[in-house]
């Protein structure tokens, strides 16, 4: 995985400015996944709902900038998948410790749903749950491992999806966690 060491270094710099935190869902549940962002805006959730914010609510400061290398990586993947016009402006970063999970959801807080999302997985493997357009559609289980890049768009853009609880383990370069980066065009 040639780009992993650079990505991990960049993630350390981002987390030093905008630390990982376990946000509250609108229903008041603390998420098991810790999150941060970089880019012009960042995705947040609290009792007021899900949305993108220009300032990090934890620090009151802008999110760190989206590194050019991440933009290039995401654009290269999007071109290969048939989305040559993709221009990411935000990256949501998810950190899963063993046992953390993401329940089925749709990603619909971005303004232009014709833009895809590029998702990069690092560290421990996980089972991605890839459902349909109704929450009740039975999800297909897709194993994701270190270095996998998924491009999510087109008619599946609003499909329900989630991540099964991450099994315990230790990845040789990332440690006892899974990191997922999703690059999006949010504005
Ligand atoms: C994760 N990913 O893999 C969670 N959403 O940790 C997502 O929720 C996701 O991977 C939209 C598009 C791609 C994704
Ligand atoms: Fe999602």
PDB file of C-alpha atoms and ligand atoms in Angstrom:
ATOM      1  CA  UNK A   1       0.000   0.000   0.000  1.00  0.00           C
ATOM      2  CA  UNK A   2       2.300   2.793  -1.220  1.00  0.00           C
ATOM      3  CA  UNK A   3       0.289   5.759   0.029  1.00  0.00           C
ATOM      4  CA  UNK A   4      -0.390   4.513   3.603  1.00  0.00           C
ATOM      5  CA  UNK A   5       2.673   5.989   5.381  1.00  0.00           C
ATOM      6  CA  UNK A   6       2.025   9.431   3.915  1.00  0.00           C
ATOM      7  CA  UNK A   7      -1.681   9.233   4.783  1.00  0.00           C
ATOM      8  CA  UNK A   8      -0.894   8.254   8.374  1.00  0.00           C
ATOM      9  CA  UNK A   9       1.528  11.161   8.755  1.00  0.00           C
ATOM     10  CA  UNK A  10      -1.071  13.587   7.397  1.00  0.00           C
ATOM     11  CA  UNK A  11      -3.725  12.137   9.731  1.00  0.00           C
ATOM     12  CA  UNK A  12      -1.476  12.782  12.717  1.00  0.00           C
ATOM     13  CA  UNK A  13      -1.131  16.441  11.720  1.00  0.00           C
ATOM     14  CA  UNK A  14      -4.885  16.809  11.253  1.00  0.00           C
ATOM     15  CA  UNK A  15      -5.708  15.172  14.594  1.00  0.00           C
ATOM     16  CA  UNK A  16      -3.240  17.507  16.359  1.00  0.00           C
ATOM     17  CA  UNK A  17      -5.385  20.490  15.232  1.00  0.00           C
ATOM     18  CA  UNK A  18      -8.850  18.868  15.212  1.00  0.00           C
ATOM     19  CA  UNK A  19      -8.795  15.958  17.683  1.00  0.00           C
ATOM     20  CA  UNK A  20     -10.848  12.812  17.211  1.00  0.00           C
ATOM     21  CA  UNK A  21     -14.040  12.924  19.288  1.00  0.00           C
ATOM     22  CA  UNK A  22     -17.079  10.694  19.854  1.00  0.00           C
ATOM     23  CA  UNK A  23     -20.023  12.831  18.751  1.00  0.00           C
ATOM     24  CA  UNK A  24     -23.622  12.617  19.960  1.00  0.00           C
ATOM     25  CA  UNK A  25     -26.384  11.519  17.593  1.00  0.00           C
ATOM     26  CA  UNK A  26     -29.527  13.701  17.444  1.00  0.00           C
ATOM     27  CA  UNK A  27     -31.161  10.983  19.585  1.00  0.00           C
ATOM     28  CA  UNK A  28     -28.531  11.515  22.313  1.00  0.00           C
ATOM     29  CA  UNK A  29     -26.422   8.381  21.802  1.00  0.00           C
ATOM     30  CA  UNK A  30     -22.630   8.709  21.957  1.00  0.00           C
ATOM     31  CA  UNK A  31     -21.141   7.245  18.739  1.00  0.00           C
ATOM     32  CA  UNK A  32     -18.652   4.379  19.153  1.00  0.00           C
ATOM     33  CA  UNK A  33     -16.695   5.725  16.158  1.00  0.00           C
ATOM     34  CA  UNK A  34     -14.446   8.747  16.857  1.00  0.00           C
ATOM     35  CA  UNK A  35     -14.426  11.389  14.112  1.00  0.00           C
ATOM     36  CA  UNK A  36     -12.653  14.457  12.834  1.00  0.00           C
ATOM     37  CA  UNK A  37     -12.537  16.347   9.523  1.00  0.00           C
ATOM     38  CA  UNK A  38     -10.389  18.399   7.223  1.00  0.00           C
ATOM     39  CA  UNK A  39     -11.486  20.724   4.452  1.00  0.00           C
ATOM     40  CA  UNK A  40     -13.633  23.811   3.970  1.00  0.00           C
ATOM     41  CA  UNK A  41     -16.354  22.383   6.210  1.00  0.00           C
ATOM     42  CA  UNK A  42     -16.653  19.349   8.490  1.00  0.00           C
ATOM     43  CA  UNK A  43     -19.448  16.873   9.124  1.00  0.00           C
ATOM     44  CA  UNK A  44     -20.786  17.029  12.677  1.00  0.00           C
ATOM     45  CA  UNK A  45     -23.646  15.613  14.696  1.00  0.00           C
ATOM     46  CA  UNK A  46     -25.106  16.660  18.051  1.00  0.00           C
ATOM     47  CA  UNK A  47     -28.564  17.067  19.611  1.00  0.00           C
ATOM     48  CA  UNK A  48     -29.358  19.637  16.884  1.00  0.00           C
ATOM     49  CA  UNK A  49     -28.840  17.162  14.031  1.00  0.00           C
ATOM     50  CA  UNK A  50     -26.445  16.134  11.271  1.00  0.00           C
ATOM     51  CA  UNK A  51     -24.819  18.886   9.212  1.00  0.00           C
ATOM     52  CA  UNK A  52     -21.640  20.421   7.809  1.00  0.00           C
ATOM     53  CA  UNK A  53     -20.025  23.245   9.823  1.00  0.00           C
ATOM     54  CA  UNK A  54     -17.224  25.668   8.850  1.00  0.00           C
ATOM     55  CA  UNK A  55     -15.834  25.728  12.399  1.00  0.00           C
ATOM     56  CA  UNK A  56     -14.920  22.758  14.559  1.00  0.00           C
ATOM     57  CA  UNK A  57     -17.404  22.953  17.466  1.00  0.00           C
ATOM     58  CA  UNK A  58     -14.763  21.496  19.840  1.00  0.00           C
ATOM     59  CA  UNK A  59     -12.139  24.172  19.157  1.00  0.00           C
ATOM     60  CA  UNK A  60     -14.128  27.030  17.595  1.00  0.00           C
ATOM     61  CA  UNK A  61     -11.526  27.105  14.815  1.00  0.00           C
ATOM     62  CA  UNK A  62     -11.671  26.189  11.111  1.00  0.00           C
ATOM     63  CA  UNK A  63     -10.984  22.562  10.246  1.00  0.00           C
ATOM     64  CA  UNK A  64      -7.435  21.899   8.960  1.00  0.00           C
ATOM     65  CA  UNK A  65      -7.112  22.206   5.183  1.00  0.00           C
ATOM     66  CA  UNK A  66      -7.669  19.237   2.896  1.00  0.00           C
ATOM     67  CA  UNK A  67      -4.157  18.134   1.794  1.00  0.00           C
ATOM     68  CA  UNK A  68      -3.499  18.235  -1.973  1.00  0.00           C
ATOM     69  CA  UNK A  69      -2.274  14.631  -1.899  1.00  0.00           C
ATOM     70  CA  UNK A  70      -5.633  13.467  -0.565  1.00  0.00           C
ATOM     71  CA  UNK A  71      -7.500  15.429  -3.247  1.00  0.00           C
ATOM     72  CA  UNK A  72      -5.317  13.811  -5.938  1.00  0.00           C
ATOM     73  CA  UNK A  73      -5.781  10.312  -4.541  1.00  0.00           C
ATOM     74  CA  UNK A  74      -9.561  10.751  -4.443  1.00  0.00           C
ATOM     75  CA  UNK A  75      -9.721  12.264  -7.920  1.00  0.00           C
ATOM     76  CA  UNK A  76      -7.645   9.444  -9.406  1.00  0.00           C
ATOM     77  CA  UNK A  77      -9.977   6.858  -7.882  1.00  0.00           C
ATOM     78  CA  UNK A  78     -13.071   8.773  -9.024  1.00  0.00           C
ATOM     79  CA  UNK A  79     -11.779   9.026 -12.601  1.00  0.00           C
ATOM     80  CA  UNK A  80     -11.210   5.249 -12.699  1.00  0.00           C
ATOM     81  CA  UNK A  81     -14.752   4.696 -11.460  1.00  0.00           C
ATOM     82  CA  UNK A  82     -16.271   6.983 -14.103  1.00  0.00           C
ATOM     83  CA  UNK A  83     -16.625  10.270 -12.173  1.00  0.00           C
ATOM     84  CA  UNK A  84     -14.075  12.550 -13.884  1.00  0.00           C
ATOM     85  CA  UNK A  85     -15.690  15.767 -12.602  1.00  0.00           C
ATOM     86  CA  UNK A  86     -15.318  14.899  -8.886  1.00  0.00           C
ATOM     87  CA  UNK A  87     -13.911  17.844  -6.850  1.00  0.00           C
ATOM     88  CA  UNK A  88     -13.677  16.871  -3.150  1.00  0.00           C
ATOM     89  CA  UNK A  89     -13.832  19.728  -0.634  1.00  0.00           C
ATOM     90  CA  UNK A  90     -14.062  17.813   2.650  1.00  0.00           C
ATOM     91  CA  UNK A  91     -12.718  14.641   4.212  1.00  0.00           C
ATOM     92  CA  UNK A  92     -14.518  12.983   7.128  1.00  0.00           C
ATOM     93  CA  UNK A  93     -12.143  10.764   9.109  1.00  0.00           C
ATOM     94  CA  UNK A  94     -13.549   7.886  11.164  1.00  0.00           C
ATOM     95  CA  UNK A  95     -11.555   5.954  13.770  1.00  0.00           C
ATOM     96  CA  UNK A  96     -12.837   2.549  14.958  1.00  0.00           C
ATOM     97  CA  UNK A  97     -11.375   0.823  17.990  1.00  0.00           C
ATOM     98  CA  UNK A  98     -12.216  -2.885  18.335  1.00  0.00           C
ATOM     99  CA  UNK A  99     -15.981  -3.220  18.940  1.00  0.00           C
ATOM    100  CA  UNK A 100     -16.864   0.121  17.327  1.00  0.00           C
ATOM    101  CA  UNK A 101     -19.522   0.024  14.608  1.00  0.00           C
ATOM    102  CA  UNK A 102     -21.568   2.281  12.361  1.00  0.00           C
ATOM    103  CA  UNK A 103     -25.271   1.569  12.094  1.00  0.00           C
ATOM    104  CA  UNK A 104     -27.060   1.614   8.741  1.00  0.00           C
ATOM    105  CA  UNK A 105     -27.444   5.142   7.404  1.00  0.00           C
ATOM    106  CA  UNK A 106     -27.692   7.177   4.212  1.00  0.00           C
ATOM    107  CA  UNK A 107     -25.250   9.992   3.402  1.00  0.00           C
ATOM    108  CA  UNK A 108     -27.512  12.845   2.386  1.00  0.00           C
ATOM    109  CA  UNK A 109     -26.084  15.985   3.981  1.00  0.00           C
ATOM    110  CA  UNK A 110     -24.076  16.919   0.866  1.00  0.00           C
ATOM    111  CA  UNK A 111     -25.672  19.491  -1.430  1.00  0.00           C
ATOM    112  CA  UNK A 112     -24.997  17.768  -4.760  1.00  0.00           C
ATOM    113  CA  UNK A 113     -25.877  14.083  -4.585  1.00  0.00           C
ATOM    114  CA  UNK A 114     -24.614  13.524  -8.146  1.00  0.00           C
ATOM    115  CA  UNK A 115     -21.063  13.704  -6.732  1.00  0.00           C
ATOM    116  CA  UNK A 116     -19.669  10.357  -5.533  1.00  0.00           C
ATOM    117  CA  UNK A 117     -17.900   9.688  -2.204  1.00  0.00           C
ATOM    118  CA  UNK A 118     -14.421   8.147  -2.207  1.00  0.00           C
ATOM    119  CA  UNK A 119     -13.753   5.972   0.844  1.00  0.00           C
ATOM    120  CA  UNK A 120     -10.256   4.796   1.898  1.00  0.00           C
ATOM    121  CA  UNK A 121      -9.788   2.089   4.549  1.00  0.00           C
ATOM    122  CA  UNK A 122      -6.643   1.739   6.681  1.00  0.00           C
ATOM    123  CA  UNK A 123      -5.634  -0.538   9.523  1.00  0.00           C
ATOM    124  CA  UNK A 124      -7.823  -3.336  10.862  1.00  0.00           C
ATOM    125  CA  UNK A 125     -10.243  -4.925   8.415  1.00  0.00           C
ATOM    126  CA  UNK A 126     -14.001  -4.606   8.723  1.00  0.00           C
ATOM    127  CA  UNK A 127     -17.209  -5.817   7.124  1.00  0.00           C
ATOM    128  CA  UNK A 128     -18.932  -3.043   5.191  1.00  0.00           C
ATOM    129  CA  UNK A 129     -22.710  -3.498   5.059  1.00  0.00           C
ATOM    130  CA  UNK A 130     -23.915  -2.440   1.644  1.00  0.00           C
ATOM    131  CA  UNK A 131     -27.704  -2.199   1.596  1.00  0.00           C
ATOM    132  CA  UNK A 132     -30.351  -0.896  -0.751  1.00  0.00           C
ATOM    133  CA  UNK A 133     -32.423   2.247  -1.004  1.00  0.00           C
ATOM    134  CA  UNK A 134     -34.742   1.091   1.819  1.00  0.00           C
ATOM    135  CA  UNK A 135     -33.413   0.585   5.352  1.00  0.00           C
ATOM    136  CA  UNK A 136     -35.129  -2.830   5.392  1.00  0.00           C
ATOM    137  CA  UNK A 137     -33.217  -4.120   2.312  1.00  0.00           C
ATOM    138  CA  UNK A 138     -30.881  -6.875   3.441  1.00  0.00           C
ATOM    139  CA  UNK A 139     -27.286  -5.605   3.196  1.00  0.00           C
ATOM    140  CA  UNK A 140     -24.593  -7.380   1.263  1.00  0.00           C
ATOM    141  CA  UNK A 141     -21.404  -7.913   3.328  1.00  0.00           C
ATOM    142  CA  UNK A 142     -18.256  -6.551   1.736  1.00  0.00           C
ATOM    143  CA  UNK A 143     -14.921  -7.178   3.494  1.00  0.00           C
ATOM    144  CA  UNK A 144     -12.680  -4.089   3.511  1.00  0.00           C
ATOM    145  CA  UNK A 145      -9.006  -4.170   4.357  1.00  0.00           C
ATOM    146  CA  UNK A 146      -6.014  -1.880   4.622  1.00  0.00           C
ATOM    147  CA  UNK A 147      -5.575   0.081   1.397  1.00  0.00           C
ATOM    148  CA  UNK A 148      -8.990  -0.566  -0.095  1.00  0.00           C
ATOM    149  CA  UNK A 149     -10.551   2.393  -1.919  1.00  0.00           C
ATOM    150  CA  UNK A 150     -14.281   2.348  -2.581  1.00  0.00           C
ATOM    151  CA  UNK A 151     -16.010   4.822  -4.903  1.00  0.00           C
ATOM    152  CA  UNK A 152     -19.651   5.281  -3.954  1.00  0.00           C
ATOM    153  CA  UNK A 153     -21.929   7.068  -6.405  1.00  0.00           C
ATOM    154  CA  UNK A 154     -24.528   7.030  -9.107  1.00  0.00           C
ATOM    155  CA  UNK A 155     -27.748   5.165  -8.433  1.00  0.00           C
ATOM    156  CA  UNK A 156     -26.248   3.740  -5.184  1.00  0.00           C
ATOM    157  CA  UNK A 157     -25.391   7.159  -3.742  1.00  0.00           C
ATOM    158  CA  UNK A 158     -28.367   7.050  -1.365  1.00  0.00           C
ATOM    159  CA  UNK A 159     -28.085   3.346  -0.495  1.00  0.00           C
ATOM    160  CA  UNK A 160     -28.136   2.456   3.216  1.00  0.00           C
ATOM    161  CA  UNK A 161     -24.762   1.295   4.495  1.00  0.00           C
ATOM    162  CA  UNK A 162     -22.851   0.713   7.709  1.00  0.00           C
ATOM    163  CA  UNK A 163     -19.945  -1.113   9.318  1.00  0.00           C
ATOM    164  CA  UNK A 164     -20.226  -4.274  11.486  1.00  0.00           C
ATOM    165  CA  UNK A 165     -18.420  -4.203  14.874  1.00  0.00           C
ATOM    166  CA  UNK A 166     -14.679  -4.212  14.226  1.00  0.00           C
ATOM    167  CA  UNK A 167     -12.981  -7.375  15.470  1.00  0.00           C
ATOM    168  CA  UNK A 168     -10.025  -7.068  17.816  1.00  0.00           C
ATOM    169  CA  UNK A 169      -6.588  -7.267  16.286  1.00  0.00           C
ATOM    170  CA  UNK A 170      -3.469  -5.276  15.660  1.00  0.00           C
ATOM    171  CA  UNK A 171      -2.474  -3.982  12.240  1.00  0.00           C
ATOM    172  CA  UNK A 172       1.293  -3.918  11.671  1.00  0.00           C
ATOM    173  CA  UNK A 173       1.485  -0.240  10.682  1.00  0.00           C
ATOM    174  CA  UNK A 174      -1.740   1.302  12.042  1.00  0.00           C
ATOM    175  CA  UNK A 175      -2.134  -0.545  15.346  1.00  0.00           C
ATOM    176  CA  UNK A 176      -5.309  -1.561  17.135  1.00  0.00           C
ATOM    177  CA  UNK A 177      -7.753   0.470  15.040  1.00  0.00           C
ATOM    178  CA  UNK A 178      -9.461   0.921  11.709  1.00  0.00           C
ATOM    179  CA  UNK A 179      -9.347   4.334  10.016  1.00  0.00           C
ATOM    180  CA  UNK A 180     -11.714   5.292   7.213  1.00  0.00           C
ATOM    181  CA  UNK A 181     -11.435   8.492   5.197  1.00  0.00           C
ATOM    182  CA  UNK A 182     -14.363   9.642   3.088  1.00  0.00           C
ATOM    183  CA  UNK A 183     -13.728  12.396   0.573  1.00  0.00           C
ATOM    184  CA  UNK A 184     -16.811  14.290  -0.472  1.00  0.00           C
ATOM    185  CA  UNK A 185     -18.040  17.282  -2.383  1.00  0.00           C
ATOM    186  CA  UNK A 186     -20.222  18.854   0.304  1.00  0.00           C
ATOM    187  CA  UNK A 187     -20.624  22.515  -0.654  1.00  0.00           C
TER     188      UNK A 187
HETATM  189  C1  LIG B   1     -16.712   3.540   7.188  1.00  0.00           C
HETATM  190  N1  LIG B   1     -18.183   4.683   5.767  1.00  0.00           N
HETATM  191  O1  LIG B   1     -16.326   2.826   6.283  1.00  0.00           O
HETATM  192  C2  LIG B   1     -17.989   4.309   7.082  1.00  0.00           C
HETATM  193  N2  LIG B   1     -20.317   6.537   3.632  1.00  0.00           N
HETATM  194  O2  LIG B   1     -16.081   3.680   8.223  1.00  0.00           O
HETATM  195  C3  LIG B   1     -19.282   5.337   5.350  1.00  0.00           C
HETATM  196  O3  LIG B   1     -20.204   5.614   6.090  1.00  0.00           O
HETATM  197  C4  LIG B   1     -19.352   5.705   3.948  1.00  0.00           C
HETATM  198  O4  LIG B   1     -17.471   4.398   3.303  1.00  0.00           O
HETATM  199  C5  LIG B   1     -20.469   6.901   2.367  1.00  0.00           C
HETATM  200  C6  LIG B   1     -19.635   6.468   1.375  1.00  0.00           C
HETATM  201  C7  LIG B   1     -18.621   5.612   1.675  1.00  0.00           C
HETATM  202  C8  LIG B   1     -18.455   5.214   2.992  1.00  0.00           C
HETATM  203 FE1  LIG B   2     -21.748   6.824   5.173  1.00  0.00          FE
END
